């Protein structure tokens, strides 16, 4: 639909649009000036009694529950972190700069050398390069130097009692109790993050139960103290997530001047625009260093993490396996880049648009609200710019005559405001606002 037709339609729906609230959804948390931790009208003690009954019904023993909950109380720090909304949406180039600095690269290379034998065993067993395993280790806990500092049972109890995703936290808490009962770790040793992620490479309890490996043969799957177990467990996770041995994780590319920006994928996790390398080659795509793509049948997707003004990459199944580990493009790209640096590769060649202003969380909410009121269906209005929002951004860009790369910017938000004002009759003129 053209922008003109869309504006015409929306003018006819002006009264309906006037009733849209634009307020955050049900995830919004009410202020708690007294600092008291409550879940509705239940006290923590009442909630815990109900949870104990649920845990007993799943086979957790009374003794295990008594031991696990001996000194547990709601942790306000966990709730504060759970509810914190960052003021700025951190741009990917800033995330990368912090995640893949020279110090982390140097430490990672030392770890590759120091633990080469155990890493080689894990790599051969699961088809995952040691550099990828070490990169995840570095990203998650800076090579085991910081596990998070929280008692996992207390953190998950707090989130299950009063968190944003109580059902998820409750299932993870049950899994944590199962780990303790199985004897894989002592009650005081279940250390992790405020969200319940554990050990050197930060497995959630359910992930631990499903994918952790006893590689050293001591009868325990020890992701806190046994590096062979850590490396094998991490590699096993990726293998079960679809890792393909022998394929690259990310390849920096150069796009031709006439590249169709709509061929770049907005949802890397579930791509709909995937081509064989021979097809991308035919379209004029080359490697960033000028080399030709191989004329092979391997399939890949074009990723533009900073839009048309930043670097471009080809990614495939292995990148999606990293997204399964942590569903953030910035994380997956950082792991892949760190692994490349550990293997001797240099930094990315293309420049990032570091002067591009960052969208705030409130900007993200406004962006989604305006897209929604203009009929572009961005999905939940929550300030999180995910695949649905990027797809709707692309549609607006196409109608507005911008490169349809799906990447939201401050300039795009400004044009959305002007277009919305024109459609709602506040602009004093008709037609499309000039770019």
Coordinates of C-alpha atoms in Angstrom, one line a residue:
X1 CA 0.0 0.0 0.0
X2 CA 1.4 3.5 -0.9
X3 CA 1.8 6.0 1.8
X4 CA -0.8 8.2 0.1
X5 CA -3.4 5.4 0.2
X6 CA -2.5 4.6 3.8
X7 CA -2.9 8.3 4.8
X8 CA -6.2 8.5 3.1
X9 CA -7.4 5.3 4.9
X10 CA -6.1 6.6 8.3
X11 CA -7.8 10.0 7.9
X12 CA -11.1 8.0 7.7
X13 CA -10.2 6.3 10.9
X14 CA -9.1 9.4 12.8
X15 CA -11.7 9.0 15.5
X16 CA -10.6 5.4 16.2
X17 CA -6.9 6.4 16.4
X18 CA -7.7 9.2 18.8
X19 CA -8.7 6.6 21.3
X20 CA -5.4 4.7 21.2
X21 CA -3.6 5.1 24.5
X22 CA 0.1 4.4 23.7
X23 CA 0.6 3.4 27.3
X24 CA 2.9 0.5 28.2
X25 CA 1.3 -2.9 28.4
X26 CA 0.7 -5.2 31.3
X27 CA 4.4 -5.7 32.0
X28 CA 4.6 -2.3 33.6
X29 CA 5.4 -2.5 37.3
X30 CA 3.7 -0.2 39.8
X31 CA 6.0 2.0 42.0
X32 CA 6.8 0.5 45.4
X33 CA 7.8 3.5 47.6
X34 CA 7.9 1.4 50.7
X35 CA 10.3 -1.1 49.2
X36 CA 8.2 -4.0 50.4
X37 CA 8.3 -7.2 48.2
X38 CA 4.8 -8.4 47.6
X39 CA 3.0 -10.5 45.0
X40 CA -0.6 -9.4 45.1
X41 CA -1.8 -10.1 48.6
X42 CA 0.4 -13.1 49.3
X43 CA 3.3 -12.8 51.7
X44 CA 6.5 -14.6 50.6
X45 CA 5.9 -17.2 53.4
X46 CA 2.5 -18.1 52.1
X47 CA 3.8 -18.2 48.5
X48 CA 6.7 -20.5 49.6
X49 CA 4.3 -22.9 51.3
X50 CA 2.3 -23.3 48.1
X51 CA 5.5 -23.7 46.1
X52 CA 6.8 -26.4 48.5
X53 CA 3.6 -28.4 47.9
X54 CA 4.2 -28.1 44.1
X55 CA 7.8 -29.1 44.5
X56 CA 7.0 -32.1 46.6
X57 CA 4.5 -33.2 44.0
X58 CA 7.3 -33.3 41.4
X59 CA 9.5 -35.5 43.5
X60 CA 11.6 -33.0 45.4
X61 CA 12.2 -34.4 48.9
X62 CA 11.3 -32.5 52.1
X63 CA 14.9 -32.6 53.2
X64 CA 16.1 -31.0 50.0
X65 CA 13.6 -28.2 50.3
X66 CA 14.5 -27.5 53.9
X67 CA 18.2 -27.3 52.9
X68 CA 17.6 -25.2 49.9
X69 CA 15.3 -22.6 51.5
X70 CA 17.0 -22.4 54.9
X71 CA 18.1 -18.8 54.6
X72 CA 16.2 -17.7 51.5
X73 CA 14.3 -14.4 51.4
X74 CA 13.1 -12.1 48.6
X75 CA 16.1 -10.2 47.2
X76 CA 15.2 -6.6 46.3
X77 CA 18.3 -6.3 44.2
X78 CA 17.1 -9.1 42.0
X79 CA 13.7 -7.4 41.5
X80 CA 15.4 -4.0 40.7
X81 CA 17.5 -5.6 38.0
X82 CA 14.5 -7.5 36.7
X83 CA 12.5 -4.3 36.3
X84 CA 15.2 -2.0 35.2
X85 CA 14.6 -0.4 31.8
X86 CA 17.8 1.0 30.3
X87 CA 17.6 4.6 29.3
X88 CA 19.4 4.0 26.1
X89 CA 19.1 1.2 23.6
X90 CA 22.8 0.3 23.4
X91 CA 24.0 0.4 19.8
X92 CA 25.7 -2.7 18.6
X93 CA 29.0 -1.0 17.9
X94 CA 29.1 0.1 21.5
X95 CA 28.3 -3.4 22.7
X96 CA 31.0 -4.9 20.4
X97 CA 33.6 -2.4 21.6
X98 CA 33.1 -3.5 25.2
X99 CA 32.7 -7.2 24.5
X100 CA 35.7 -7.7 22.1
X101 CA 38.5 -5.5 23.4
X102 CA 42.2 -6.3 23.2
X103 CA 42.4 -7.4 26.8
X104 CA 39.7 -10.0 26.4
X105 CA 41.3 -11.2 23.1
X106 CA 44.7 -11.6 24.8
X107 CA 43.2 -13.4 27.8
X108 CA 41.2 -15.7 25.5
X109 CA 44.3 -16.7 23.6
X110 CA 46.0 -17.6 26.8
X111 CA 43.0 -19.7 27.8
X112 CA 43.1 -21.5 24.4
X113 CA 46.8 -22.4 25.0
X114 CA 46.4 -23.3 28.7
X115 CA 43.3 -25.5 28.2
X116 CA 44.0 -26.7 24.7
X117 CA 43.7 -30.4 25.4
X118 CA 40.3 -30.3 27.0
X119 CA 39.1 -27.8 24.4
X120 CA 40.3 -30.1 21.6
X121 CA 38.4 -33.0 23.1
X122 CA 35.2 -31.0 23.3
X123 CA 35.7 -29.6 19.8
X124 CA 36.2 -33.0 18.2
X125 CA 33.3 -34.5 20.1
X126 CA 30.7 -32.0 19.1
X127 CA 32.1 -30.3 16.0
X128 CA 32.4 -26.9 17.6
X129 CA 35.7 -24.9 17.2
X130 CA 37.5 -24.3 20.5
X131 CA 37.6 -20.6 19.7
X132 CA 33.8 -20.5 19.8
X133 CA 33.7 -22.3 23.2
X134 CA 36.3 -19.9 24.6
X135 CA 34.5 -16.9 23.2
X136 CA 31.3 -17.9 24.9
X137 CA 33.2 -18.4 28.1
X138 CA 34.8 -15.0 27.8
X139 CA 31.5 -13.3 27.1
X140 CA 29.5 -15.0 29.9
X141 CA 31.9 -14.8 32.8
X142 CA 35.2 -13.3 31.5
X143 CA 36.8 -16.7 31.5
X144 CA 35.4 -17.8 34.9
X145 CA 36.3 -14.7 36.9
X146 CA 32.7 -13.7 37.8
X147 CA 29.7 -16.0 38.0
X148 CA 27.3 -13.3 39.1
X149 CA 27.4 -13.3 42.9
X150 CA 23.8 -14.4 43.5
X151 CA 22.5 -17.5 45.2
X152 CA 20.5 -19.1 42.4
X153 CA 17.7 -20.5 44.6
X154 CA 17.2 -17.1 46.3
X155 CA 17.3 -15.3 42.9
X156 CA 14.8 -17.6 41.3
X157 CA 12.6 -17.7 44.4
X158 CA 12.4 -13.9 44.2
X159 CA 11.5 -13.9 40.5
X160 CA 9.0 -16.8 40.9
X161 CA 7.3 -14.9 43.7
X162 CA 7.2 -11.4 42.3
X163 CA 9.1 -11.2 38.9
X164 CA 7.8 -10.3 35.5
X165 CA 8.1 -13.9 34.3
X166 CA 7.0 -15.8 37.4
X167 CA 6.0 -19.0 35.5
X168 CA 9.3 -19.2 33.8
X169 CA 11.2 -18.5 37.1
X170 CA 9.1 -21.2 38.9
X171 CA 10.1 -23.9 36.3
X172 CA 13.7 -22.9 36.6
X173 CA 13.5 -23.0 40.4
X174 CA 12.1 -26.5 40.3
X175 CA 15.0 -27.5 38.0
X176 CA 17.5 -25.8 40.4
X177 CA 16.1 -27.9 43.3
X178 CA 16.5 -31.0 41.1
X179 CA 20.2 -30.2 40.6
X180 CA 20.7 -29.9 44.3
X181 CA 18.9 -33.1 45.0
X182 CA 20.9 -34.9 42.4
X183 CA 24.1 -33.9 44.2
X184 CA 25.8 -32.2 41.3
X185 CA 26.6 -29.2 43.5
X186 CA 26.2 -28.4 47.2
X187 CA 23.5 -26.1 48.3
X188 CA 25.9 -23.2 49.0
X189 CA 27.6 -23.7 45.7
X190 CA 24.7 -22.9 43.4
X191 CA 26.1 -19.5 42.4
X192 CA 25.0 -17.5 39.4
X193 CA 23.4 -14.4 38.0
X194 CA 20.4 -12.5 39.3
X195 CA 18.4 -14.2 36.6
X196 CA 19.5 -17.7 37.6
X197 CA 22.1 -18.5 35.0
X198 CA 24.9 -20.6 36.4
X199 CA 28.5 -21.6 36.1
X200 CA 31.3 -20.7 33.8
X201 CA 29.1 -20.4 30.7
X202 CA 25.9 -19.4 32.5
X203 CA 23.4 -22.2 31.9
X204 CA 19.9 -21.9 33.2
X205 CA 18.9 -24.8 35.4
X206 CA 16.6 -26.4 32.8
X207 CA 19.4 -26.1 30.3
X208 CA 21.8 -27.7 32.7
X209 CA 19.5 -30.7 33.2
X210 CA 19.0 -31.2 29.5
X211 CA 22.5 -30.4 28.1
X212 CA 25.2 -30.5 30.7
X213 CA 27.9 -33.2 30.2
X214 CA 30.1 -35.1 32.7
X215 CA 33.2 -35.0 30.5
X216 CA 35.8 -35.8 33.2
X217 CA 34.0 -39.0 34.3
X218 CA 33.7 -38.1 38.0
X219 CA 29.9 -38.7 38.1
X220 CA 29.0 -35.0 38.4
X221 CA 28.2 -32.5 35.7
X222 CA 30.2 -29.7 37.3
X223 CA 29.9 -26.5 35.3
X224 CA 31.3 -24.5 38.3
X225 CA 34.6 -26.3 38.9
X226 CA 35.4 -28.7 36.1
X227 CA 36.5 -27.1 32.9
X228 CA 36.3 -30.3 30.8
X229 CA 32.6 -30.4 31.9
X230 CA 32.2 -26.7 31.1
X231 CA 33.7 -27.0 27.6
X232 CA 31.8 -30.2 26.7
X233 CA 28.5 -28.9 28.0
X234 CA 28.9 -25.6 26.0
X235 CA 29.8 -27.5 22.8
X236 CA 26.9 -30.0 23.4
X237 CA 24.5 -27.1 23.7
X238 CA 25.5 -25.6 20.4
X239 CA 25.5 -29.0 18.7
X240 CA 21.9 -29.6 19.9
X241 CA 21.0 -26.1 18.7
X242 CA 22.0 -27.0 15.2
X243 CA 25.7 -26.2 14.9
X244 CA 27.2 -27.3 11.6
X245 CA 30.8 -28.3 11.9
X246 CA 33.1 -26.8 9.2
X247 CA 30.8 -23.9 8.3
X248 CA 31.6 -20.3 9.2
X249 CA 29.7 -18.4 11.8
X250 CA 29.8 -14.9 10.3
X251 CA 31.5 -13.5 7.2
X252 CA 31.9 -9.8 6.6
X253 CA 30.8 -8.9 3.0
X254 CA 30.7 -5.9 0.7
X255 CA 27.4 -5.1 -1.0
X256 CA 27.1 -3.7 -4.5
X257 CA 25.9 -0.2 -5.0
X258 CA 22.6 -1.3 -6.4
X259 CA 21.9 -3.9 -3.6
X260 CA 18.2 -4.3 -2.9
X261 CA 18.0 -3.5 0.9
X262 CA 14.9 -5.7 1.2
X263 CA 17.0 -8.7 0.6
X264 CA 18.6 -8.2 4.1
X265 CA 16.9 -10.3 6.8
X266 CA 15.0 -8.6 9.7
X267 CA 14.5 -11.8 11.6
X268 CA 17.8 -13.7 11.7
X269 CA 16.4 -16.3 14.1
X270 CA 13.7 -17.5 11.6
X271 CA 15.0 -16.2 8.3
X272 CA 12.7 -15.9 5.3
X273 CA 15.3 -14.4 3.0
X274 CA 18.0 -17.1 2.6
X275 CA 20.0 -17.7 -0.6
X276 CA 22.8 -20.0 -1.8
X277 CA 26.2 -18.4 -1.9
X278 CA 26.2 -18.8 -5.6
X279 CA 23.1 -16.7 -5.8
X280 CA 24.5 -14.0 -3.5
X281 CA 27.6 -14.0 -5.7
X282 CA 25.5 -13.5 -8.8
X283 CA 24.0 -10.4 -7.2
X284 CA 27.4 -8.8 -6.8
X285 CA 28.2 -9.6 -3.2
X286 CA 31.9 -10.1 -2.4
X287 CA 33.8 -10.6 0.8
X288 CA 34.8 -7.4 2.6
X289 CA 38.4 -7.8 1.5
X290 CA 37.4 -8.0 -2.1
X291 CA 37.5 -11.7 -2.5
X292 CA 34.9 -13.6 -4.5
X293 CA 32.2 -15.6 -2.7
X294 CA 32.5 -19.3 -3.6
X295 CA 29.9 -20.6 -6.0
X296 CA 28.6 -23.2 -3.6
X297 CA 25.2 -24.4 -2.4
X298 CA 25.7 -23.3 1.2
X299 CA 22.8 -21.1 2.3
X300 CA 23.2 -17.8 4.1
X301 CA 21.3 -14.7 5.1
X302 CA 22.4 -11.0 4.8
X303 CA 22.6 -9.3 8.2
X304 CA 22.7 -5.5 8.5
X305 CA 23.0 -5.0 12.3
X306 CA 23.5 -1.2 11.9
X307 CA 21.4 -0.7 8.7
X308 CA 22.7 0.4 5.4
X309 CA 25.3 2.7 6.9
X310 CA 27.2 -0.1 8.7
X311 CA 29.0 -3.3 8.0
X312 CA 27.2 -6.2 6.3
X313 CA 27.6 -9.9 7.0
X314 CA 26.5 -13.3 5.8
X315 CA 25.3 -15.6 8.5
X316 CA 23.7 -19.1 8.6
X317 CA 23.0 -22.0 10.9
X318 CA 25.9 -21.5 13.3
X319 CA 24.9 -17.9 13.9
X320 CA 21.4 -19.1 14.7
X321 CA 22.9 -21.6 17.1
X322 CA 24.5 -18.7 19.0
X323 CA 21.1 -16.9 19.0
X324 CA 19.7 -20.0 20.6
X325 CA 22.3 -19.6 23.4
X326 CA 21.4 -15.9 23.8
X327 CA 18.7 -14.4 21.6
X328 CA 20.5 -11.0 20.9
X329 CA 22.2 -10.2 17.6
X330 CA 24.8 -8.1 19.4
X331 CA 25.7 -11.1 21.6
X332 CA 25.9 -13.6 18.7
X333 CA 28.0 -11.2 16.6
X334 CA 30.3 -10.5 19.5
X335 CA 30.9 -14.2 20.2
X336 CA 31.6 -14.8 16.5
X337 CA 33.9 -11.8 16.3
X338 CA 35.7 -12.7 19.5
X339 CA 36.2 -16.3 18.2
X340 CA 37.6 -14.9 15.0
X341 CA 40.0 -12.7 16.8
X342 CA 41.1 -15.6 18.9
X343 CA 41.8 -17.6 15.7
X344 CA 44.0 -14.7 14.4
X345 CA 41.5 -12.7 12.3
X346 CA 41.6 -8.9 12.5
X347 CA 38.8 -6.4 13.3
X348 CA 35.9 -5.9 11.0
X349 CA 36.9 -3.8 8.0
X350 CA 33.8 -1.6 7.4
X351 CA 33.2 1.4 9.7
X352 CA 30.3 1.5 12.2
X353 CA 28.0 4.6 12.2
X354 CA 29.4 5.6 15.6
X355 CA 28.0 9.1 15.3
X356 CA 24.4 7.8 14.9
X357 CA 22.4 8.9 18.0
X358 CA 21.0 6.1 20.1
X359 CA 17.2 5.6 20.5
X360 CA 16.1 5.7 24.1
X361 CA 13.7 3.1 25.5
X362 CA 11.0 5.8 25.4
X363 CA 11.9 6.5 21.8
X364 CA 11.3 2.9 21.0
X365 CA 7.9 3.0 22.6
X366 CA 7.0 6.1 20.6
X367 CA 8.4 4.5 17.4
X368 CA 6.1 1.5 17.9
X369 CA 3.1 3.6 18.8
X370 CA 3.4 5.8 15.7
X371 CA 4.0 2.8 13.5
X372 CA 0.9 1.1 15.0
X373 CA -1.3 4.2 14.6
X374 CA -0.1 4.5 11.0
X375 CA -1.2 0.9 10.3
X376 CA 2.2 -0.8 10.2
X377 CA 1.6 -3.4 12.9
X378 CA 4.9 -3.3 14.9
X379 CA 3.8 -5.9 17.5
X380 CA 3.8 -5.2 21.2
X381 CA 4.4 -1.6 22.2
X382 CA 7.2 -2.3 24.7
X383 CA 10.2 -0.3 23.5
X384 CA 12.0 -3.5 22.4
X385 CA 12.9 -3.2 18.7
X386 CA 12.5 -6.9 17.6
X387 CA 11.8 -8.5 14.3
X388 CA 8.1 -7.4 14.1
X389 CA 9.1 -3.8 14.7
X390 CA 12.0 -3.9 12.2
X391 CA 9.6 -5.4 9.6
X392 CA 7.2 -2.6 10.1
X393 CA 10.0 0.0 10.0
X394 CA 11.0 -1.5 6.6
X395 CA 7.4 -1.1 5.3
X396 CA 7.4 2.6 6.4
X397 CA 10.8 3.2 4.9
X398 CA 9.6 1.7 1.6
X399 CA 6.6 4.0 1.6
X400 CA 8.6 7.0 2.6
X401 CA 11.3 6.5 0.0
X402 CA 14.1 5.6 2.4
X403 CA 16.4 2.6 2.0
X404 CA 14.2 -0.2 3.4
X405 CA 16.8 -1.8 5.7
X406 CA 14.5 -2.1 8.7
X407 CA 16.9 -0.2 10.9
X408 CA 15.3 2.5 13.1
X409 CA 17.1 5.8 13.6
X410 CA 16.4 9.1 15.3
X411 CA 15.9 10.6 11.8
X412 CA 13.4 7.9 11.0
X413 CA 11.5 8.6 14.2
X414 CA 11.4 12.3 13.4
X415 CA 9.9 11.5 10.0
X416 CA 7.3 9.2 11.6
X417 CA 6.3 12.1 13.9
X418 CA 5.9 14.4 10.9
X419 CA 3.9 11.8 8.9
X420 CA 1.7 11.1 11.8
X421 CA 1.0 14.8 12.3
X422 CA 0.0 15.1 8.6
X423 CA -2.2 12.1 8.7
X424 CA -4.0 13.2 11.9
X425 CA -4.5 16.7 10.5
X426 CA -2.0 18.5 12.7
X427 CA 0.5 19.3 10.0
X428 CA -1.4 22.0 8.1
X429 CA -0.8 20.4 4.7
X430 CA -1.2 17.2 2.8
X431 CA 1.3 15.0 1.2
X432 CA 4.5 13.3 2.2
X433 CA 7.0 15.1 4.4
X434 CA 10.3 15.5 2.5
X435 CA 13.2 13.4 3.6

